[in-house]
Short mmCIF file of C-alpha atoms in Angstrom, two decimals:
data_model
loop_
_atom_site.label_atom_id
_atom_site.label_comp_id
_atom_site.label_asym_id
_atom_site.label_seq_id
_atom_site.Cartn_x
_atom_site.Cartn_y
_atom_site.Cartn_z
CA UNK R 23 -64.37 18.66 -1.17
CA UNK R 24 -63.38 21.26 -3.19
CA UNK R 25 -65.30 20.46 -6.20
CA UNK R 26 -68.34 19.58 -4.55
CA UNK R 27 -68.41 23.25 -2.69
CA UNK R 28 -68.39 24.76 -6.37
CA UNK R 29 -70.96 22.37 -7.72
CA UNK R 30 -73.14 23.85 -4.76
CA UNK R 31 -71.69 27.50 -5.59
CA UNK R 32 -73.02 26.90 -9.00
CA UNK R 33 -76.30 25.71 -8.08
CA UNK R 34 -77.15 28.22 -5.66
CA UNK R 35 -76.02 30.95 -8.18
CA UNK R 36 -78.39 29.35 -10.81
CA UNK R 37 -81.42 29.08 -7.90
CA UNK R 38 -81.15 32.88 -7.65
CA UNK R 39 -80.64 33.82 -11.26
CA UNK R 40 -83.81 31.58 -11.97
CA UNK R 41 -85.88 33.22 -9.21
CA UNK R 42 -85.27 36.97 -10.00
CA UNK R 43 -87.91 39.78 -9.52
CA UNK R 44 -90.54 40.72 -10.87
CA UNK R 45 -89.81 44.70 -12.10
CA UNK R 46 -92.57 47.43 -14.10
CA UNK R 47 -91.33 48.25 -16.87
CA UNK R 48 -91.71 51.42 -19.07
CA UNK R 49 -90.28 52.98 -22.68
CA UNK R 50 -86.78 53.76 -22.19
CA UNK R 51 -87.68 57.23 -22.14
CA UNK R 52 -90.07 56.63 -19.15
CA UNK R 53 -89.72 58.64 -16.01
CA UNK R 54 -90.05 55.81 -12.71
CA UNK R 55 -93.35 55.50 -11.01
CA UNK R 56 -93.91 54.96 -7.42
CA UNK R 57 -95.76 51.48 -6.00
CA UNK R 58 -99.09 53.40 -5.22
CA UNK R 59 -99.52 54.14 -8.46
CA UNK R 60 -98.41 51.00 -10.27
CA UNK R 61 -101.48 49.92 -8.22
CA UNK R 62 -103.56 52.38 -9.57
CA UNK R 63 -102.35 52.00 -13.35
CA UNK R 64 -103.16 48.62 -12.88
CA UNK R 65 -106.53 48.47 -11.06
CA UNK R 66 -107.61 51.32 -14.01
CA UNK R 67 -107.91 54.04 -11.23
CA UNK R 68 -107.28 57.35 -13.33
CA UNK R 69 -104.19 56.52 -14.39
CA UNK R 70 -102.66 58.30 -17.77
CA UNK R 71 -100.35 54.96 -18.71
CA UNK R 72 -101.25 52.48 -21.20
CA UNK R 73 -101.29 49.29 -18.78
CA UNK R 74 -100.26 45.52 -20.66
CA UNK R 75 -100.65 42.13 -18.55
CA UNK R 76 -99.22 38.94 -18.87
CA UNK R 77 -102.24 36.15 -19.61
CA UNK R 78 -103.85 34.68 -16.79
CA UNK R 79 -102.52 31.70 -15.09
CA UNK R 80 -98.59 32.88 -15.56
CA UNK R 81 -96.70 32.64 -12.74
CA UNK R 82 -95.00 36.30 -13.00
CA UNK R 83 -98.29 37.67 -13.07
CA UNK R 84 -99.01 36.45 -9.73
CA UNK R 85 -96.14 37.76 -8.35
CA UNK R 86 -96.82 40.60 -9.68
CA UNK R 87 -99.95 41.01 -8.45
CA UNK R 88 -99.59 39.62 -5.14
CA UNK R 89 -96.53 42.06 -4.39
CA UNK R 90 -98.12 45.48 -5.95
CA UNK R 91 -102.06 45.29 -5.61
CA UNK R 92 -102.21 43.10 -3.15
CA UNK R 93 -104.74 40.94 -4.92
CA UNK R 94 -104.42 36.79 -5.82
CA UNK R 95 -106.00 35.56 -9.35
CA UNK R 96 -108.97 34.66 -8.06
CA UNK R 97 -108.99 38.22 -6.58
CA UNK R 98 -108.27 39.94 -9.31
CA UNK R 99 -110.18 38.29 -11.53
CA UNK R 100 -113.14 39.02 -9.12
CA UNK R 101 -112.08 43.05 -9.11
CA UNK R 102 -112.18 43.14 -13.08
CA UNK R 103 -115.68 41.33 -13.60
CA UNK R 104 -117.12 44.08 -10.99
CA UNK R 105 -115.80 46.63 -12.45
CA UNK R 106 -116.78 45.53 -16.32
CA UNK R 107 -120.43 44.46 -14.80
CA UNK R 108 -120.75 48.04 -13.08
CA UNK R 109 -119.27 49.98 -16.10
CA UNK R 110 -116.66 50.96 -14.21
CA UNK R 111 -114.02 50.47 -16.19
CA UNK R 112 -112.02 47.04 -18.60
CA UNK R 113 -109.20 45.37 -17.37
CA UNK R 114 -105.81 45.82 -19.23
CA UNK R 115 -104.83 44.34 -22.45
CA UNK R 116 -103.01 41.34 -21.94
CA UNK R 117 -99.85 39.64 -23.89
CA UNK R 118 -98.49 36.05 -24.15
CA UNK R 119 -95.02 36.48 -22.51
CA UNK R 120 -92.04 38.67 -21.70
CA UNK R 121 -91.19 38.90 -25.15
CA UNK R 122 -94.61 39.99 -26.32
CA UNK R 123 -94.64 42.42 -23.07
CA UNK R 124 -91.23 44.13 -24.28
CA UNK R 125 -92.65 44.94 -27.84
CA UNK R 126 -95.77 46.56 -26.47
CA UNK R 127 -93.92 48.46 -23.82
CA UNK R 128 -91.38 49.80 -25.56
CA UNK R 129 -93.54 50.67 -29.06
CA UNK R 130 -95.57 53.21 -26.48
CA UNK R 131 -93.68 55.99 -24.40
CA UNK R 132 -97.20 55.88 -22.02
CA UNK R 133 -97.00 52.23 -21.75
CA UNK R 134 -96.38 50.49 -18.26
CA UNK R 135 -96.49 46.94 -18.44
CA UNK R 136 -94.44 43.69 -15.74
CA UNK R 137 -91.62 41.11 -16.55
CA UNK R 138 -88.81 39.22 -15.02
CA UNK R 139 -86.14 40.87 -13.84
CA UNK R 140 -84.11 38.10 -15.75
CA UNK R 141 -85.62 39.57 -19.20
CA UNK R 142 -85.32 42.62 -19.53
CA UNK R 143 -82.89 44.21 -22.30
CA UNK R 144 -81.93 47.36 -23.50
CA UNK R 145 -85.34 47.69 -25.76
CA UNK R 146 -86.97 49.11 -21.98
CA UNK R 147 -86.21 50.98 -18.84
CA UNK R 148 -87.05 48.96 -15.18
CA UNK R 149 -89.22 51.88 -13.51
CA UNK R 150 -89.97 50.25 -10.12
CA UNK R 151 -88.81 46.97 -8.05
CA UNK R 152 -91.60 46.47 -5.97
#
């Protein structure tokens, strides 16, 4: 009995370390921001930080997304080809993964950009939990 309460221990420990949050992320340096304007910075609404995305169709983006602007893919996707169409304004550069995301970020002290909670390292600072 005892063995099979750690094997479920064990899993349930590895469920939640596999599911962690999704955090912004800034320089080290960076001061944190507040959730309204992560949603600005990353609907290009006057914002003064140099915004990086994860490519389309990755699952942290989503999350992202869903939690801080409120919008789905299909949404957001929708809100940037308005806005390009209108001159309004180009959506953010994007990067390959949370390694990729890291290098930008922490290369530019105006940089804002979204990982894992799970990767980030001492190379940037977590500067909101939505």
């Amino acid at each position: 009995m005892k063995k099979l309460l750690s094997i479920v221990a064990l899993s349930l420990a590895g469920m939640v370390s596999a599911n962690a949050a999704v955090v912004v992320i800034g320089n080290p340096g960076a001061a944190d921001i507040s959730k309204g304007d992560a949603k600005k910075a990353f609907l290009g609404k006057g914002s003064s930080y140099v915004v990086y995305e994860l490519d389309e169709g990755n699952a942290t983006r989503s999350e992202f997304h869903s939690a801080v602007t409120g919008k789905s893919d299909a949404q957001l996707k929708a809100y940037w080809s308005k806005q390009v169409f209108t001159g309004k304004g180009n959506p953010p550069a994007t990067v390959s993964d949370a390694a990729a995301m890291k290098a930008a970020v922490a290369s530019d002290a105006n940089a804002i950009g979204y990982i894992d909670e799970a990767d980030v390292d001492g190379s940037v600072k977590i500067i909101l939990k939505p």
